[in-house]
Short mmCIF file of C-alpha atoms and ligand atoms in Angstrom, two decimals:
data_model
loop_
_atom_site.label_atom_id
_atom_site.label_comp_id
_atom_site.label_asym_id
_atom_site.label_seq_id
_atom_site.Cartn_x
_atom_site.Cartn_y
_atom_site.Cartn_z
CA MET U 114 102.03 154.25 369.46
CA SER U 115 105.74 154.17 369.83
CA THR U 116 106.84 150.58 370.25
CA LYS U 117 110.34 149.25 370.27
CA ASN U 118 111.29 146.75 367.62
CA ASN U 119 114.27 144.69 366.55
CA ALA U 120 116.49 147.67 365.96
CA TRP U 121 116.50 148.10 369.70
CA GLU U 122 117.77 144.58 370.27
CA TYR U 123 120.63 144.55 367.87
CA ALA U 124 121.60 148.15 368.50
CA ASP U 125 121.55 147.39 372.19
CA SER U 126 124.07 144.63 371.71
CA ILE U 127 126.60 147.32 370.97
CA GLU U 128 127.82 149.16 374.00
CA ASN U 129 126.92 152.72 373.02
CA ALA U 130 123.74 152.01 371.10
CA SER U 131 121.17 151.69 373.85
CA HIS U 132 118.03 153.79 374.31
CA ILE U 133 116.75 154.02 370.81
CA ASN U 134 113.06 154.29 370.47
CA LEU U 135 111.70 153.62 367.00
CA ARG U 136 108.19 152.80 365.85
CA LYS U 137 107.65 149.68 363.81
CA GLN U 138 105.78 151.75 361.25
CA TYR U 139 105.83 155.46 360.48
CA ASP U 140 102.86 157.32 359.03
CA LEU U 141 103.10 160.75 357.41
CA TYR U 142 103.42 163.83 359.59
CA ILE U 143 100.83 166.22 358.20
CA ASP U 144 99.09 169.12 359.96
CA GLY U 145 100.52 168.11 363.31
CA LYS U 146 99.09 164.59 363.11
CA TRP U 147 100.35 161.17 362.03
CA VAL U 148 98.32 160.28 358.95
CA LYS U 149 98.23 156.99 357.06
CA PRO U 150 99.32 157.23 353.41
CA SER U 151 96.22 157.23 351.19
CA SER U 152 97.59 154.29 349.16
CA ASN U 153 98.25 152.43 352.42
CA LYS U 154 101.68 151.55 350.98
CA TYR U 155 104.75 151.34 353.19
CA PHE U 156 108.36 150.52 352.36
CA SER U 157 111.20 149.21 354.46
CA SER U 158 114.10 151.26 355.77
CA SER U 159 117.01 148.91 356.40
CA ASN U 160 120.48 148.94 357.87
CA PRO U 161 123.19 148.95 355.16
CA HIS U 162 125.53 147.17 357.58
CA ASP U 163 123.56 143.92 357.68
CA GLU U 164 120.58 144.55 355.37
CA LYS U 165 118.21 144.04 358.34
CA HIS U 166 114.85 145.76 358.31
CA ILE U 167 114.60 148.64 360.78
CA ALA U 168 111.12 150.16 360.30
CA ASP U 169 108.37 150.64 357.74
CA VAL U 170 107.97 154.07 356.22
CA SER U 171 104.97 155.52 354.34
CA GLU U 172 104.93 156.02 350.61
CA ALA U 173 103.23 159.37 350.00
CA ASN U 174 101.48 159.96 346.68
CA GLU U 175 100.17 163.13 345.04
CA GLU U 176 97.06 163.11 347.21
CA ASP U 177 99.13 162.98 350.41
CA VAL U 178 101.47 165.69 349.14
CA ASP U 179 98.44 167.83 348.37
CA LEU U 180 97.17 167.37 351.94
CA ALA U 181 100.58 168.37 353.30
CA VAL U 182 100.78 171.45 351.08
CA GLN U 183 97.25 172.49 352.06
CA ALA U 184 98.15 172.13 355.73
CA ALA U 185 101.29 174.21 355.20
CA GLU U 186 99.33 176.84 353.31
CA LYS U 187 96.76 177.12 356.09
CA ALA U 188 99.47 177.24 358.76
CA TYR U 189 101.27 179.99 356.81
CA GLU U 190 98.41 182.38 357.56
CA LEU U 191 99.23 182.09 361.25
CA TRP U 192 102.98 181.48 361.15
CA SER U 193 103.79 184.42 358.91
CA LYS U 194 101.91 186.74 361.25
CA ILE U 195 102.91 185.69 364.76
CA SER U 196 105.67 187.76 366.28
CA ALA U 197 109.15 186.99 365.07
CA ALA U 198 110.32 186.52 368.66
CA GLU U 199 107.65 183.86 369.13
CA ARG U 200 108.85 182.06 365.98
CA GLY U 201 112.36 182.16 367.35
CA LYS U 202 111.22 180.55 370.61
CA TYR U 203 109.77 177.55 368.79
CA ILE U 204 112.94 177.10 366.77
CA PHE U 205 115.03 177.30 369.96
CA ARG U 206 112.77 174.72 371.54
CA ILE U 207 113.31 172.36 368.60
CA ALA U 208 117.08 172.85 368.93
CA ARG U 209 116.98 172.09 372.66
CA LEU U 210 114.85 168.98 372.20
CA MET U 211 117.21 167.74 369.49
CA GLN U 212 120.13 168.27 371.83
CA GLU U 213 118.40 166.31 374.57
CA GLN U 214 117.91 163.42 372.15
CA ALA U 215 121.26 163.79 370.43
CA ARG U 216 122.51 160.37 371.43
CA GLU U 217 119.44 158.57 370.15
CA LEU U 218 119.45 160.61 366.94
CA ALA U 219 123.11 159.73 366.37
CA VAL U 220 122.49 156.02 366.76
CA ILE U 221 119.47 156.06 364.44
CA GLU U 222 121.39 158.11 361.85
CA SER U 223 124.24 155.64 361.93
CA LEU U 224 121.92 152.59 361.75
CA ASP U 225 119.87 153.95 358.88
CA SER U 226 122.55 155.59 356.75
CA GLY U 227 125.70 153.54 357.41
CA LYS U 228 127.77 156.50 358.61
CA PRO U 229 130.22 155.89 361.48
CA ILE U 230 128.65 156.59 364.88
CA ARG U 231 131.64 158.79 365.70
CA GLU U 232 130.78 161.11 362.81
CA ALA U 233 127.04 161.10 363.54
CA ARG U 234 127.68 161.80 367.23
CA ASP U 235 130.44 164.40 366.88
CA ILE U 236 129.57 166.13 363.62
CA ASP U 237 126.14 165.55 362.05
CA ILE U 238 123.88 165.80 365.06
CA PRO U 239 125.63 168.69 366.86
CA LEU U 240 125.77 170.64 363.58
CA ALA U 241 122.09 169.97 362.94
CA CYS U 242 121.24 171.34 366.41
CA ASN U 243 123.50 174.33 365.78
CA HIS U 244 121.64 175.20 362.60
CA PHE U 245 118.41 175.45 364.57
CA PHE U 246 120.12 177.51 367.30
CA TYR U 247 121.73 179.79 364.73
CA TYR U 248 118.54 180.50 362.78
CA ALA U 249 116.44 180.79 365.95
CA GLY U 250 118.67 183.75 366.78
CA TRP U 251 117.96 185.44 363.44
CA ALA U 252 114.17 185.07 363.57
CA ASP U 253 113.54 188.41 365.30
CA LYS U 254 116.51 190.21 363.73
CA LEU U 255 115.60 190.06 360.07
CA GLU U 256 115.39 193.85 359.96
CA TYR U 257 119.05 193.93 361.00
CA ALA U 258 120.00 191.15 358.59
CA PHE U 259 118.47 193.02 355.64
CA PRO U 260 118.20 196.67 356.70
CA ASN U 261 115.62 198.82 354.90
CA GLN U 262 114.78 196.08 352.46
CA HIS U 263 111.29 195.22 353.77
CA LYS U 264 111.68 191.56 352.97
CA LYS U 265 108.75 189.17 353.13
CA SER U 266 108.43 185.42 353.47
CA LEU U 267 107.56 183.34 350.42
CA GLY U 268 104.88 180.90 351.60
CA VAL U 269 105.11 177.14 351.44
CA ALA U 270 108.63 175.78 350.95
CA GLY U 271 108.95 172.32 349.35
CA GLN U 272 112.18 170.77 350.54
CA ILE U 273 113.74 167.60 349.17
CA ILE U 274 116.85 166.16 350.74
CA PRO U 275 119.38 163.39 350.04
CA TRP U 276 120.58 160.37 352.02
CA ASN U 277 124.13 161.37 352.86
CA PHE U 278 123.46 163.77 355.78
CA PRO U 279 119.81 163.09 356.53
CA LEU U 280 119.21 165.05 359.75
CA LEU U 281 121.73 167.75 358.93
CA MET U 282 120.14 168.43 355.54
CA ALA U 283 116.71 168.57 357.19
CA ALA U 284 118.10 171.17 359.61
CA TRP U 285 119.76 173.17 356.80
CA LYS U 286 116.40 173.35 355.08
CA ILE U 287 113.84 173.68 357.87
CA ALA U 288 115.59 176.11 360.25
CA PRO U 289 116.01 179.11 357.87
CA ALA U 290 112.55 178.53 356.35
CA LEU U 291 110.93 178.78 359.79
CA ALA U 292 113.04 181.72 360.93
CA THR U 293 111.84 183.73 357.95
CA GLY U 294 108.16 182.88 358.49
CA ASN U 295 107.67 180.25 355.79
CA THR U 296 106.02 176.87 356.30
CA VAL U 297 107.45 173.58 355.14
CA VAL U 298 106.74 170.31 353.37
CA LEU U 299 109.91 168.22 353.58
CA LYS U 300 110.70 164.89 351.99
CA PRO U 301 113.69 162.88 353.19
CA ALA U 302 115.47 160.41 350.90
CA GLU U 303 113.92 156.97 350.64
CA THR U 304 116.83 155.08 352.22
CA THR U 305 117.21 157.43 355.20
CA SER U 306 113.85 158.70 356.41
CA LEU U 307 114.14 157.78 360.08
CA THR U 308 115.86 160.81 361.63
CA ALA U 309 113.54 163.15 359.72
CA LEU U 310 110.62 161.23 361.26
CA LYS U 311 112.24 161.49 364.70
CA LEU U 312 112.57 165.20 364.00
CA ALA U 313 108.83 165.25 363.23
CA GLU U 314 108.24 163.84 366.74
CA ILE U 315 110.48 166.57 368.16
CA ILE U 316 108.66 169.23 366.18
CA GLU U 317 105.36 167.85 367.47
CA ALA U 318 106.70 167.98 371.05
CA SER U 319 107.86 171.57 370.55
CA GLY U 320 104.23 172.69 370.37
CA ILE U 321 104.78 174.58 367.11
CA PRO U 322 101.39 175.22 365.45
CA PRO U 323 100.18 172.24 363.38
CA GLY U 324 100.99 172.36 359.66
CA VAL U 325 104.02 174.64 360.00
CA VAL U 326 106.26 171.65 359.32
CA ASN U 327 105.01 168.59 357.45
CA ILE U 328 107.19 165.56 356.76
CA VAL U 329 106.20 163.28 353.90
CA THR U 330 108.22 160.21 352.98
CA GLY U 331 108.50 158.39 349.68
CA PHE U 332 110.52 158.01 346.50
CA GLY U 333 111.29 160.30 343.55
CA ASP U 334 107.65 160.60 342.50
CA THR U 335 106.77 161.99 345.94
CA GLY U 336 109.50 164.59 345.46
CA ALA U 337 108.24 165.33 341.95
CA ALA U 338 104.71 165.89 343.33
CA ILE U 339 106.08 168.48 345.77
CA VAL U 340 107.98 170.25 343.00
CA ALA U 341 104.95 170.35 340.70
CA HIS U 342 102.41 171.46 343.32
CA PRO U 343 101.07 174.89 342.31
CA LYS U 344 100.85 176.13 345.92
CA VAL U 345 104.52 175.55 346.66
CA SER U 346 106.36 178.87 346.32
CA LYS U 347 109.92 177.74 346.82
CA ILE U 348 111.86 174.57 346.12
CA ALA U 349 114.97 173.77 348.12
CA PHE U 350 116.62 170.66 346.74
CA THR U 351 119.82 168.85 347.55
CA GLY U 352 120.59 165.81 345.42
CA SER U 353 121.86 164.68 342.07
CA THR U 354 122.52 166.99 339.13
CA ALA U 355 120.20 164.82 337.00
CA VAL U 356 117.22 165.39 339.31
CA GLY U 357 118.20 169.06 339.70
CA LYS U 358 117.84 169.45 335.93
CA LEU U 359 114.43 167.75 335.99
CA ILE U 360 113.30 170.14 338.73
CA GLN U 361 114.41 173.15 336.70
CA LYS U 362 112.36 171.89 333.76
CA THR U 363 109.28 171.38 335.93
CA ILE U 364 109.38 174.86 337.45
CA ALA U 365 110.39 176.71 334.28
CA GLY U 366 107.92 179.50 333.59
CA SER U 367 106.35 179.28 337.04
CA ASN U 368 106.83 181.84 339.76
CA LYS U 369 108.62 179.33 341.99
CA ARG U 370 111.94 180.16 343.54
CA ALA U 371 114.57 177.47 343.79
CA THR U 372 117.87 176.72 345.39
CA LEU U 373 119.58 173.62 344.05
CA GLU U 374 122.57 172.05 345.73
CA LEU U 375 123.77 169.35 343.35
CA GLY U 376 126.79 167.18 342.65
CA GLY U 377 130.47 167.92 342.85
CA LYS U 378 133.94 166.78 341.89
CA SER U 379 136.00 169.00 344.10
CA ALA U 380 139.73 169.58 343.79
CA ASN U 381 141.96 169.22 346.83
CA ILE U 382 145.29 170.90 345.94
CA ILE U 383 148.54 170.20 347.79
CA PHE U 384 151.53 172.47 347.18
CA GLY U 385 155.09 171.41 347.96
CA ASP U 386 155.32 174.01 350.76
CA ALA U 387 152.28 172.63 352.60
CA PRO U 388 152.60 170.98 356.02
CA ILE U 389 152.56 167.50 354.50
CA ASP U 390 151.34 165.42 357.45
CA GLN U 391 148.47 167.83 358.05
CA ALA U 392 147.66 167.80 354.33
CA VAL U 393 147.54 163.99 354.33
CA GLU U 394 144.97 164.14 357.14
CA GLY U 395 143.06 166.66 355.06
CA ILE U 396 143.11 164.36 352.05
CA ILE U 397 141.81 161.47 354.17
CA ASN U 398 139.06 163.62 355.66
CA GLY U 399 138.26 165.13 352.26
CA ILE U 400 137.49 161.83 350.58
CA PHE U 401 136.83 159.18 353.24
CA PHE U 402 134.60 161.21 355.58
CA ASN U 403 131.11 159.65 355.41
CA GLN U 404 132.42 157.00 352.95
CA GLY U 405 132.89 159.75 350.37
CA HIS U 406 129.10 160.28 350.27
CA VAL U 407 129.69 164.01 350.40
CA CYS U 408 128.72 166.37 347.59
CA CYS U 409 131.76 168.54 348.34
CA ALA U 410 134.15 165.57 348.83
CA GLY U 411 137.73 166.34 347.82
CA SER U 412 137.56 163.59 345.23
CA ARG U 413 140.22 164.95 342.85
CA LEU U 414 143.60 165.28 344.48
CA PHE U 415 146.19 167.51 342.80
CA VAL U 416 149.71 167.19 344.22
CA GLU U 417 152.68 169.32 343.21
CA GLU U 418 155.08 167.01 341.40
CA SER U 419 158.04 167.72 343.71
CA VAL U 420 156.21 166.17 346.70
CA ALA U 421 153.95 163.70 344.92
CA GLU U 422 155.99 160.62 345.76
CA LYS U 423 156.16 161.57 349.44
CA VAL U 424 152.48 162.52 349.73
CA ILE U 425 151.27 159.35 348.02
CA ARG U 426 153.53 157.17 350.18
CA LYS U 427 152.26 158.81 353.38
CA LEU U 428 148.69 158.71 352.15
CA LYS U 429 148.80 154.97 351.45
CA HIS U 430 150.37 154.35 354.84
CA ARG U 431 147.69 156.40 356.61
CA MET U 432 144.91 154.72 354.63
CA GLN U 433 146.06 151.32 355.87
CA SER U 434 145.14 152.40 359.40
CA LEU U 435 141.52 153.19 358.48
CA GLN U 436 139.07 150.73 359.96
CA VAL U 437 136.18 149.83 357.69
CA GLY U 438 133.26 148.15 359.39
CA ASN U 439 130.16 148.28 361.54
CA PRO U 440 129.08 151.92 361.68
CA LEU U 441 127.97 151.51 365.30
CA ASP U 442 131.48 150.57 366.40
CA LYS U 443 133.14 153.65 367.87
CA ASN U 444 136.47 152.65 366.30
CA THR U 445 135.07 152.57 362.77
CA ASP U 446 136.53 155.19 360.43
CA VAL U 447 134.71 154.24 357.24
CA GLY U 448 131.19 152.84 357.59
CA ALA U 449 128.80 151.14 355.19
CA ILE U 450 127.90 152.34 351.72
CA ASN U 451 124.34 153.64 352.00
CA SER U 452 122.64 151.20 349.62
CA LYS U 453 123.20 148.24 347.35
CA GLU U 454 122.57 150.50 344.34
CA GLN U 455 125.20 153.00 345.44
CA LEU U 456 127.74 150.21 346.02
CA LYS U 457 127.07 148.99 342.47
CA ILE U 458 127.70 152.48 341.09
CA ILE U 459 130.98 152.79 343.00
CA ASN U 460 132.17 149.34 341.91
CA ARG U 461 131.33 150.18 338.31
CA TYR U 462 133.60 153.24 338.51
CA ILE U 463 136.36 151.17 340.11
CA ASP U 464 136.13 148.69 337.20
CA ILE U 465 136.30 151.56 334.71
CA GLY U 466 139.40 152.93 336.46
CA ILE U 467 141.12 149.55 336.42
CA LYS U 468 140.30 149.11 332.71
CA GLU U 469 141.57 152.61 331.92
CA GLY U 470 144.88 151.51 333.36
CA SER U 471 145.63 154.15 336.03
CA GLU U 472 147.62 152.84 338.98
CA PHE U 473 145.14 151.30 341.42
CA PHE U 474 145.49 151.01 345.19
CA GLN U 475 143.06 149.67 347.76
CA THR U 476 143.77 149.11 351.44
CA ASP U 477 143.91 145.51 352.56
CA CYS U 478 141.88 145.85 355.75
CA ALA U 479 139.27 143.23 356.57
CA ILE U 480 135.72 144.25 355.67
CA PRO U 481 132.45 142.64 356.79
CA THR U 482 131.31 139.81 354.54
CA GLU U 483 127.68 140.95 354.54
CA GLY U 484 126.30 144.46 354.04
CA TYR U 485 127.55 147.11 351.62
CA TYR U 486 131.23 147.88 352.00
CA CYS U 487 134.01 149.36 349.90
CA ARG U 488 137.67 149.64 350.81
CA PRO U 489 139.33 153.08 350.62
CA THR U 490 140.57 153.33 347.04
CA LEU U 491 143.10 155.39 345.07
CA PHE U 492 143.69 155.83 341.36
CA ILE U 493 147.09 157.42 340.73
CA ASN U 494 148.24 159.33 337.61
CA VAL U 495 144.73 159.64 336.29
CA ALA U 496 144.37 161.45 332.97
CA GLN U 497 142.38 164.69 333.02
CA SER U 498 140.08 163.19 330.38
CA SER U 499 139.37 160.04 332.41
CA ILE U 500 135.76 159.35 333.36
CA LEU U 501 137.06 158.90 336.90
CA ALA U 502 138.36 162.47 337.00
CA GLN U 503 135.21 163.91 335.43
CA GLU U 504 132.22 162.15 337.00
CA GLU U 505 131.02 162.19 340.58
CA ILE U 506 131.51 158.75 342.18
CA PHE U 507 130.05 159.50 345.63
CA GLY U 508 132.16 156.86 347.33
CA PRO U 509 135.58 156.33 348.97
CA VAL U 510 137.47 156.63 345.68
CA LEU U 511 140.14 159.29 345.12
CA THR U 512 141.82 160.20 341.83
CA ILE U 513 145.32 161.64 341.96
CA GLN U 514 146.91 163.96 339.41
CA THR U 515 150.13 165.93 339.66
CA PHE U 516 151.00 169.49 338.56
CA ARG U 517 154.06 171.72 338.18
CA THR U 518 152.73 175.28 338.09
CA VAL U 519 149.99 177.29 339.76
CA ASP U 520 148.37 178.12 336.41
CA GLU U 521 148.36 174.46 335.43
CA VAL U 522 146.57 173.37 338.60
CA ILE U 523 144.01 176.17 338.38
CA GLN U 524 143.26 175.19 334.81
CA LYS U 525 142.93 171.49 335.70
CA ALA U 526 140.89 172.11 338.85
CA ASN U 527 138.43 174.29 336.91
CA ASN U 528 138.20 171.81 334.06
CA SER U 529 135.08 170.15 335.46
CA PRO U 530 131.37 170.53 334.88
CA TYR U 531 131.03 171.01 338.66
CA GLY U 532 132.03 173.87 340.95
CA LEU U 533 131.04 173.13 344.52
CA ALA U 534 134.17 173.19 346.67
CA ALA U 535 137.96 173.08 346.69
CA GLY U 536 140.82 172.76 349.16
CA VAL U 537 144.22 174.48 349.02
CA TRP U 538 147.16 173.39 351.16
CA THR U 539 150.16 175.72 351.28
CA ASP U 540 152.31 177.69 353.68
CA LYS U 541 151.88 180.88 351.60
CA GLY U 542 148.96 183.20 352.23
CA SER U 543 149.52 184.85 348.85
CA LYS U 544 148.99 181.52 347.08
CA ILE U 545 145.79 180.96 349.01
CA PHE U 546 144.42 184.37 347.97
CA ASN U 547 145.48 183.83 344.38
CA LEU U 548 143.74 180.46 344.16
CA THR U 549 140.59 181.37 346.08
CA SER U 550 139.93 184.12 343.59
CA LYS U 551 140.54 181.91 340.54
CA LEU U 552 139.01 178.56 341.50
CA LYS U 553 135.45 178.28 340.25
CA ALA U 554 134.02 176.76 343.42
CA GLY U 555 131.40 177.95 345.88
CA VAL U 556 133.49 177.08 348.92
CA VAL U 557 137.29 177.10 349.12
CA TRP U 558 138.96 175.72 352.23
CA ALA U 559 142.55 176.67 353.04
CA ASN U 560 144.66 174.19 355.00
CA THR U 561 141.55 172.33 356.08
CA TYR U 562 138.67 170.48 354.44
CA ASN U 563 135.01 169.65 355.07
CA LYS U 564 134.60 172.31 357.73
CA PHE U 565 131.02 173.43 358.17
CA ASP U 566 129.46 176.11 360.30
CA PRO U 567 125.88 177.43 360.35
CA SER U 568 127.15 180.97 359.80
CA SER U 569 129.00 180.25 356.55
CA PRO U 570 127.15 179.98 353.28
CA PHE U 571 127.45 176.84 351.17
CA GLY U 572 126.56 176.22 347.53
CA GLY U 573 127.91 175.79 344.05
CA TYR U 574 128.52 177.09 340.56
CA LYS U 575 127.94 175.45 337.19
CA GLU U 576 126.38 171.96 337.41
CA SER U 577 126.76 172.00 341.18
CA GLY U 578 123.66 174.16 341.33
CA PHE U 579 122.81 177.65 342.51
CA GLY U 580 121.74 179.50 345.62
CA ARG U 581 123.38 179.40 349.03
CA GLU U 582 122.44 177.71 352.26
CA GLY U 583 123.79 178.67 355.67
CA GLY U 584 124.53 182.10 357.08
CA LEU U 585 122.70 185.22 356.00
CA HIS U 586 122.68 184.03 352.40
CA GLY U 587 120.64 181.04 353.54
CA LEU U 588 118.07 183.35 355.14
CA GLY U 589 117.86 185.52 352.05
CA ALA U 590 116.89 182.51 349.96
CA TYR U 591 113.59 182.28 351.89
CA LEU U 592 112.64 185.95 351.50
CA LYS U 593 111.46 188.19 348.70
P1 LIG Z 37 120.87 160.22 344.59
O1 LIG Z 37 121.13 159.82 343.20
O2 LIG Z 37 122.07 160.65 345.32
O3 LIG Z 37 119.98 159.29 345.37
P2 LIG Z 37 118.64 161.90 343.94
O4 LIG Z 37 118.76 163.22 343.31
O5 LIG Z 37 118.09 160.78 343.14
O6 LIG Z 37 120.08 161.58 344.50
O7 LIG Z 37 117.80 162.00 345.29
C1 LIG Z 37 117.79 163.11 346.12
C2 LIG Z 37 116.37 163.33 346.61
O8 LIG Z 37 115.56 163.67 345.50
C3 LIG Z 37 115.72 162.11 347.25
O9 LIG Z 37 114.91 162.53 348.32
C4 LIG Z 37 114.89 161.55 346.10
O10 LIG Z 37 113.78 160.77 346.53
C5 LIG Z 37 114.41 162.82 345.43
N1 LIG Z 37 114.02 162.66 344.03
C6 LIG Z 37 114.37 161.70 343.14
N2 LIG Z 37 113.82 161.92 341.94
C7 LIG Z 37 113.09 163.06 342.05
C8 LIG Z 37 112.29 163.85 341.15
N3 LIG Z 37 112.13 163.50 339.87
N4 LIG Z 37 111.73 164.99 341.61
C9 LIG Z 37 111.90 165.38 342.88
N5 LIG Z 37 112.63 164.69 343.79
C10 LIG Z 37 113.22 163.55 343.38
#
């Protein structure tokens, strides 16, 4: 069944992109088998770098979702009863198989999503494997994780994930669900289904009982069918705040549990006593990592007035060295924007910023003439009331504001409908403790940014959603 197609040829023309093995067409992975979508409809997954078709992916409708949920429900009878150590072994096996195919997964992730191969190879894929390893270890230790609480699994988990970290989000969702004895129906985002489908092949190869994990592909209506299905006991969603609100409406009054990880507009705060060069690297990483397609991106920079001129000068200089281009090139720092639609959204915000009259800066690096690209962008002296400082852009666009006092920056940082993450850069431990207790954000990084680890919980406040993923908190979300 698995045949190589064009993606092989053009990926192979780039030195590190050999050995990818993709099917021309992917069916749905339901009950341990590859099943054609009942509508027989497929859609194209393409490369945002050159808009070339990579593979066809199934469009699942309500009927297909129902089949997947039924398979997961049947499998739950077995999976929730086999020994916890046995469950752990399967999860370990998935982690090992992912590791063995890490290189191929990294190339496919980069091709399909537009993220730089360096990030896929060094961050996304290893972290995704680590999530499986981490939760495999917990599977037979739940009694120690939650002593004397007699926790039980929930049943079928419906999991819907976004396009910015496709394999990593699948790992965040699937690994804790399996460790706790739940079964899964997962839907990847429509523009980035391929690594989830490769993961389905890995799951198949792991020998895990059929139906324990089902992967259905499709658009928003496929996701909506999962959310609405009466036999789904838990919804785990990562995506936009708008869809998160729709999901809450759908499940209101039902017995379904939910964790929602939604948008963000996170503050990255630089004090005058911070190690400035390190902070500049942190600003770059905070907003340009994965083209700014990061829900916890440090997209609002607050700089203490006394060092603002210096920080902005160094930041602009450092930005000029960022290479924007083909994601498969190992030297690329900023890859392709994931889709034409997302590029339009980002450009609309840039136009708004220019019209609003804040100081505008874009690097002057060359960018490819085809595909979806955006130069690293700054807006300086942005008003707190500006749309740019309030709304999530989800692209390589940073707003800069200055502050004079600690209270002022806390007030400004918290003046947002979101509350996902924040960064604090200072030499003073006391300032860090003061801010971490007052910033309304689920995650606060000190003198670093965008650091993730399977053992640390992640999640937001306010319109950034609720519930935590990762660590013990992430396990708890799949138990009652
Ligand atoms: P974005 O705007 O970043 O694409 P979305 O929230 O639209 O984020 O998408 C995140 C995930 O949610 C994707 O897998 C998408 O297909 C899915 N989705 C979109 N609309 C709905 C919906 N109404 N119900 C459930 N899932 C949805």
